[in-house]
Coordinates of C-alpha atoms and ligand atoms in Angstrom, one line a residue:
M4 CA -11.2 4.0 -82.2
E5 CA -12.6 4.5 -78.9
T6 CA -15.7 3.3 -77.6
R7 CA -17.9 4.9 -75.0
D8 CA -21.1 4.2 -73.2
V9 CA -22.4 7.3 -73.8
V10 CA -21.9 10.5 -76.0
I11 CA -23.9 13.8 -76.0
L12 CA -24.7 15.6 -78.9
G13 CA -24.9 19.4 -77.6
S14 CA -24.1 21.8 -75.3
G15 CA -26.9 23.6 -73.9
P16 CA -28.9 23.3 -70.8
A17 CA -30.3 20.0 -72.1
G18 CA -26.7 18.4 -73.3
L19 CA -25.0 19.8 -70.1
T20 CA -27.5 18.4 -67.8
A21 CA -27.5 15.1 -69.3
A22 CA -23.8 15.1 -68.7
V23 CA -24.0 15.9 -65.6
Y24 CA -26.1 13.4 -64.5
T25 CA -24.4 10.8 -66.7
A26 CA -20.9 11.4 -65.4
R27 CA -22.5 11.2 -61.7
A28 CA -23.4 7.6 -63.0
D29 CA -20.1 6.6 -64.1
L30 CA -20.8 6.3 -67.6
R31 CA -18.1 9.1 -68.4
P32 CA -19.8 10.9 -71.2
L33 CA -18.1 12.4 -74.2
V34 CA -19.9 15.6 -74.9
I35 CA -19.4 16.9 -78.3
E36 CA -20.2 20.7 -77.8
G37 CA -21.1 22.1 -81.3
E38 CA -18.9 25.3 -82.1
P39 CA -19.4 28.8 -80.6
S40 CA -21.8 30.9 -83.0
S41 CA -20.6 34.2 -84.6
T42 CA -21.7 36.0 -81.6
S43 CA -20.3 33.8 -78.5
D44 CA -16.6 32.7 -78.1
Q45 CA -17.9 29.5 -76.6
P46 CA -20.6 26.5 -77.7
G47 CA -23.4 26.3 -75.1
G48 CA -26.6 27.0 -77.3
Q49 CA -29.2 29.4 -77.0
L50 CA -28.5 30.5 -73.5
M51 CA -25.1 31.9 -75.1
L52 CA -26.9 34.5 -77.0
T53 CA -28.9 35.7 -74.4
T54 CA -28.0 38.1 -71.6
E55 CA -29.8 38.0 -68.2
V56 CA -31.7 35.2 -67.2
E57 CA -34.3 35.8 -64.4
N58 CA -36.5 32.7 -64.4
F59 CA -34.2 29.8 -63.9
P60 CA -34.9 28.2 -60.5
G61 CA -31.7 29.0 -57.8
F62 CA -30.9 32.5 -58.6
P63 CA -33.1 34.9 -56.9
D64 CA -31.3 37.8 -58.7
G65 CA -31.1 36.6 -62.0
V66 CA -28.2 35.1 -64.0
Q67 CA -26.0 35.9 -67.3
G68 CA -26.9 33.4 -69.8
P69 CA -23.4 32.6 -70.5
E70 CA -22.1 32.3 -66.7
L71 CA -25.0 29.7 -66.3
M72 CA -23.9 27.6 -69.1
E73 CA -20.0 28.2 -67.5
A74 CA -21.6 26.7 -64.4
I75 CA -23.1 24.1 -65.7
R76 CA -20.4 23.2 -68.2
G77 CA -18.0 23.3 -64.8
Q78 CA -20.4 20.8 -63.0
A79 CA -20.3 18.0 -65.7
K80 CA -16.7 18.5 -65.8
R81 CA -16.5 18.3 -62.2
F82 CA -18.0 14.7 -62.4
G83 CA -15.5 13.4 -65.3
A84 CA -17.3 14.2 -68.4
D85 CA -15.3 15.1 -71.1
L86 CA -16.1 17.9 -73.4
V87 CA -14.7 18.6 -77.2
T88 CA -15.7 21.8 -79.0
T89 CA -16.5 20.4 -82.3
R90 CA -19.5 19.6 -84.3
A91 CA -20.6 16.2 -85.3
T92 CA -20.8 16.0 -89.0
R93 CA -22.3 12.3 -89.4
V94 CA -24.0 9.9 -87.2
D95 CA -24.6 6.4 -88.5
L96 CA -27.0 4.7 -86.2
A97 CA -28.1 1.8 -88.2
S98 CA -25.3 -0.3 -86.8
W99 CA -24.7 -0.9 -83.0
P100 CA -22.4 0.5 -81.7
F101 CA -23.4 4.0 -83.0
R102 CA -21.1 5.9 -84.9
V103 CA -20.2 9.6 -84.9
W104 CA -17.9 11.6 -87.2
T105 CA -16.5 15.1 -85.8
A106 CA -15.4 18.0 -87.8
Q107 CA -12.0 17.9 -85.9
G108 CA -12.1 14.0 -86.9
G109 CA -12.7 14.5 -90.4
D110 CA -14.8 12.6 -93.0
A111 CA -12.6 9.6 -93.2
E112 CA -13.0 7.9 -89.9
P113 CA -15.8 8.2 -87.4
A114 CA -14.5 10.1 -84.3
V115 CA -15.9 7.6 -81.7
E116 CA -18.5 4.8 -81.2
T117 CA -20.8 4.8 -78.7
K118 CA -23.3 2.3 -76.8
A119 CA -25.7 5.1 -76.5
L120 CA -26.3 8.3 -78.1
I121 CA -28.1 11.7 -76.4
V122 CA -28.7 13.9 -79.2
A123 CA -29.2 17.6 -77.3
T124 CA -28.7 19.6 -80.7
G125 CA -31.3 22.3 -79.7
A126 CA -32.9 24.5 -82.1
Q127 CA -32.6 28.2 -83.6
S128 CA -35.0 30.8 -83.7
L129 CA -35.0 32.0 -87.4
M130 CA -33.9 35.6 -87.6
L131 CA -34.4 38.2 -89.9
G132 CA -30.9 38.5 -91.2
L133 CA -30.9 42.6 -90.5
P134 CA -28.0 44.4 -90.2
N135 CA -28.2 45.2 -86.5
E136 CA -29.9 42.5 -85.2
G137 CA -27.0 40.3 -84.0
R138 CA -25.5 43.2 -82.3
L139 CA -28.3 43.8 -80.4
L140 CA -29.8 40.7 -79.6
G141 CA -30.2 40.8 -75.6
Y142 CA -30.1 44.3 -76.0
G143 CA -33.5 44.8 -76.9
V144 CA -34.0 42.2 -79.7
S145 CA -35.1 39.0 -78.3
T146 CA -36.8 35.6 -79.7
C147 CA -38.4 34.7 -76.3
A148 CA -41.0 36.7 -74.6
T149 CA -41.2 34.2 -71.7
C150 CA -37.7 34.8 -71.1
D151 CA -37.2 39.0 -71.9
G152 CA -41.1 40.4 -71.3
F153 CA -40.3 41.5 -68.1
F154 CA -37.3 44.0 -68.9
F155 CA -40.2 46.0 -71.0
R156 CA -42.7 47.3 -68.2
D157 CA -44.7 50.5 -69.8
Q158 CA -42.7 50.3 -72.7
D159 CA -43.7 50.4 -76.4
I160 CA -42.2 47.3 -78.6
A161 CA -42.7 45.6 -81.5
V162 CA -43.2 41.9 -82.6
V163 CA -42.4 40.8 -85.9
G164 CA -44.3 37.9 -87.3
G165 CA -48.0 36.5 -88.3
G166 CA -48.5 33.2 -86.9
D167 CA -49.6 31.6 -83.6
S168 CA -45.6 32.3 -82.1
A169 CA -46.2 36.1 -83.0
V170 CA -49.3 36.4 -81.8
E171 CA -48.7 34.3 -78.6
E172 CA -45.8 36.5 -78.0
A173 CA -47.4 40.2 -78.4
L174 CA -50.3 38.8 -76.1
F175 CA -48.0 37.7 -73.4
L176 CA -45.9 40.7 -73.8
T177 CA -49.2 43.2 -73.2
K178 CA -49.1 41.9 -69.7
F179 CA -45.6 44.2 -69.5
A180 CA -45.6 46.8 -72.2
R181 CA -47.6 49.5 -72.9
T182 CA -48.2 49.2 -76.5
V183 CA -47.2 45.8 -78.6
T184 CA -47.0 46.5 -82.3
I185 CA -47.0 43.2 -84.3
I186 CA -45.2 43.9 -87.9
H187 CA -46.7 41.8 -90.2
R188 CA -45.4 41.6 -94.0
R189 CA -49.2 41.0 -95.2
D190 CA -52.3 42.1 -94.4
A191 CA -53.7 38.7 -92.5
L192 CA -52.3 37.1 -90.0
R193 CA -51.5 33.2 -90.3
A194 CA -52.4 32.4 -86.4
S195 CA -55.4 30.8 -85.6
K196 CA -58.5 32.5 -85.7
I197 CA -58.9 32.3 -82.1
M198 CA -55.3 33.6 -81.5
Q199 CA -56.5 36.7 -83.7
D200 CA -59.4 37.3 -82.1
R201 CA -57.7 37.7 -78.5
A202 CA -55.2 40.0 -80.4
F203 CA -57.7 42.0 -82.2
A204 CA -59.5 42.8 -78.6
N205 CA -56.4 43.5 -76.8
D206 CA -56.4 47.1 -77.0
R207 CA -52.8 47.4 -76.0
V208 CA -52.1 45.4 -79.6
K209 CA -51.7 47.4 -82.4
M210 CA -51.2 45.9 -86.2
R211 CA -48.7 47.3 -88.7
W212 CA -49.7 45.6 -91.7
N213 CA -47.7 45.4 -94.7
A214 CA -44.3 46.3 -93.3
V215 CA -41.3 44.4 -93.4
V216 CA -38.3 45.6 -90.9
E217 CA -35.4 47.0 -92.7
D218 CA -33.5 47.5 -89.2
V219 CA -33.0 48.0 -85.8
I220 CA -31.6 50.9 -84.6
G221 CA -29.9 51.7 -81.5
D222 CA -26.1 51.9 -80.0
N223 CA -26.2 50.0 -76.8
K224 CA -29.7 49.5 -76.8
V225 CA -32.8 49.0 -79.0
T226 CA -34.5 52.7 -79.8
G227 CA -36.5 52.0 -82.7
V228 CA -37.4 49.8 -85.8
R229 CA -37.2 51.1 -89.2
V230 CA -40.0 49.3 -91.3
R231 CA -41.0 49.6 -95.0
D232 CA -44.4 49.6 -96.1
T233 CA -44.6 46.8 -98.9
T234 CA -47.7 48.7 -100.7
D235 CA -46.2 52.3 -101.4
G236 CA -42.6 51.6 -100.1
S237 CA -42.6 54.8 -97.7
E238 CA -39.9 54.1 -94.7
E239 CA -40.7 55.2 -91.1
V240 CA -39.1 54.5 -87.8
L241 CA -41.3 53.0 -85.0
P242 CA -40.0 54.4 -81.7
V243 CA -40.0 51.0 -79.8
T244 CA -37.5 49.9 -77.4
G245 CA -37.5 46.1 -78.2
L246 CA -37.8 43.8 -81.2
F247 CA -39.2 40.2 -80.3
V248 CA -38.3 38.3 -83.4
A249 CA -41.1 35.5 -83.9
I250 CA -41.1 33.9 -87.2
G251 CA -40.3 30.5 -86.5
H252 CA -38.0 28.0 -85.1
E253 CA -35.7 25.6 -86.9
P254 CA -34.6 22.5 -84.8
N255 CA -31.2 21.4 -85.5
S256 CA -32.1 17.9 -86.7
S257 CA -30.4 17.6 -90.3
L258 CA -28.1 15.2 -89.0
F259 CA -30.7 12.5 -88.4
T260 CA -33.0 12.8 -91.3
G261 CA -33.5 9.4 -92.6
Q262 CA -32.5 7.6 -89.5
L263 CA -34.6 9.2 -86.6
D264 CA -38.2 9.9 -87.0
L265 CA -38.6 13.7 -87.2
D266 CA -42.0 15.4 -87.4
A267 CA -43.2 17.5 -90.1
A268 CA -41.5 20.8 -88.7
G269 CA -38.4 18.5 -88.4
Y270 CA -38.5 17.7 -84.5
I271 CA -37.1 14.6 -83.3
Q272 CA -40.0 12.4 -82.2
T273 CA -39.9 10.8 -78.8
A274 CA -42.0 8.4 -77.2
G275 CA -43.1 8.3 -73.9
S276 CA -39.9 9.8 -72.3
S277 CA -36.6 10.8 -74.4
A278 CA -36.7 7.5 -76.3
T279 CA -36.5 7.9 -80.3
N280 CA -37.3 5.1 -82.8
V281 CA -33.8 3.7 -82.6
A282 CA -33.2 1.8 -79.2
G283 CA -30.2 3.5 -77.5
V284 CA -30.6 6.8 -78.9
F285 CA -32.3 9.5 -76.8
A286 CA -33.5 13.0 -77.5
C287 CA -34.1 15.8 -75.0
G288 CA -34.4 19.6 -75.3
D289 CA -35.6 22.0 -77.8
V290 CA -34.2 19.3 -81.1
Q291 CA -37.8 17.4 -79.8
D292 CA -39.5 20.2 -77.8
H293 CA -41.5 22.9 -79.8
V294 CA -43.9 23.5 -77.1
Y295 CA -42.2 24.7 -74.0
R296 CA -38.8 25.8 -75.1
Q297 CA -37.3 27.0 -72.0
A298 CA -33.6 26.5 -70.6
I299 CA -35.3 25.2 -67.3
T300 CA -37.6 22.4 -69.3
A301 CA -34.2 21.6 -71.4
A302 CA -32.3 21.2 -68.6
G303 CA -35.3 18.4 -67.3
S304 CA -35.4 16.8 -70.1
G305 CA -31.6 16.3 -70.2
C306 CA -32.0 14.5 -67.1
M307 CA -34.5 12.4 -67.9
A308 CA -32.6 11.6 -71.2
A309 CA -29.5 10.6 -68.7
I310 CA -31.8 8.5 -66.5
D311 CA -33.2 6.7 -69.6
V312 CA -29.6 5.7 -70.8
E313 CA -28.6 4.4 -67.6
R314 CA -31.5 2.2 -67.4
W315 CA -31.1 1.3 -71.0
L316 CA -27.1 0.3 -70.9
D317 CA -28.2 -1.4 -67.5
H318 CA -30.7 -3.5 -69.0
R319 CA -28.7 -4.4 -72.2
A320 CA -25.8 -5.5 -70.0
H321 CA -27.9 -7.7 -67.7
A322 CA -29.9 -9.1 -71.1
G323 CA -26.6 -10.0 -72.2
Ligands
NAP407 P1 -45.1 29.9 -88.8 O1 -46.5 29.6 -88.0 O2 -44.3 30.0 -89.8 O3 -45.1 32.0 -88.8 C1 -44.4 32.2 -89.1 C2 -44.7 33.5 -89.4 O4 -43.7 34.7 -89.8 C3 -45.5 34.2 -90.7 O5 -46.4 34.7 -90.6 C4 -44.6 34.3 -91.6 O6 -45.2 35.1 -92.5 C5 -43.4 35.2 -90.8 N1 -42.2 35.4 -91.5 C6 -41.5 34.3 -91.9 N2 -40.3 34.4 -92.3 C7 -40.2 36.1 -92.2 C8 -39.4 37.1 -92.7 N3 -38.2 36.5 -93.5 N4 -39.9 38.4 -92.5 C9 -41.1 38.7 -92.1 N5 -42.0 37.6 -91.2 C10 -41.8 36.5 -91.6 O7 -44.2 30.0 -87.3 P2 -44.7 30.0 -85.9 O8 -45.7 31.1 -85.4 O9 -43.3 29.9 -84.7 O10 -45.6 28.5 -85.5 C11 -44.9 27.3 -85.8 C12 -46.2 26.3 -85.5 O11 -46.2 26.2 -84.2 C13 -47.1 26.3 -86.3 O12 -47.8 25.3 -86.6 C14 -48.3 27.1 -85.2 O13 -49.6 26.9 -85.6 C15 -47.5 26.7 -83.9 N6 -48.0 27.4 -82.7 C16 -49.1 26.7 -81.9 C17 -49.2 28.2 -81.0 C18 -50.7 27.7 -80.3 O14 -51.4 26.9 -80.6 N7 -50.8 28.1 -79.0 C19 -48.5 28.7 -80.3 C20 -47.3 29.2 -81.0 C21 -47.0 28.2 -82.2 P3 -45.9 34.7 -93.9 O15 -47.5 34.4 -92.9 O16 -46.2 35.5 -94.7 O17 -46.0 33.5 -94.0

């Protein structure tokens, strides 16, 4: 079995930026990319599910999410990163070098051993599971107000959820949209009091209480949202052109349960930089960040993890 200096799990902006940096440091990284999602033909994280990205520095006219990921992928390869399209199924961080099993390599033997590991497995937005939600993702359905709010100037849109994320997204969206309807399945928000007060004080925010979204409507882009009232069962179509799903996120960290320190919500805990509780294991991107969740912050933290790995390997080599 091959022993690598560094293996990177994940191929979003964090993982691939870590790949660019570790490749340029001559560490010949192996990127275990993950597998394509149901709506894209390549792995590459959440940006593969996005259309236009307008806030990644360096692209004054915007760039398509998948195009951006393909460019970073090409950049990583150019400097010698090896990429394999499979998913890590198990890791052993208790002994060193660390061992990683993959779907492609099977259960019997680890696919690779590595001196350092960068975990960049990301997070996923929880989705409602509506019939047309996946098809219209990027075409009016969004999971990121910061990314997509700009496209809804002077439009009537909706946010589903009742927590701090939903209220925060709704308030942010009022900068662009004419009205933002928060659709919540109960008659009280879960969000903190201060956020609730801000929402209720904003005359662009409307509340649709006791309502569940049954489906999102539209051929090529969203034209409405069908909601069902939970008190009397009646249905109506809200004529909105955008639906922001803000019902929570889930970090892709189950592989590390019991081996890395996770917080209560499952995010990998990092101390100071990208270091985890296991020396030689570093984490970057959305799997350890529930605050910023941006492509550029993920990329930045991927760079940090790569530099941390380089220094850690160097230190270890000199320590004998
Ligand atoms: P959250 O607090 O878990 O809220 C999720 C919301 O989505 C809840 O209102 C829940 O309804 C609703 N929901 C869940 N599944 C649903 C479904 N299938 N259909 C319809 N609605 C559904 O998640 P979050 O808002 O992402 O916040 C996560 C954590 O980050 C929280 O601790 C939050 O305080 C924190 N946060 C803080 C800030 C801030 O301080 N500025 C901003 C964002 C997040 P129910 O209420 O009925 O359960």
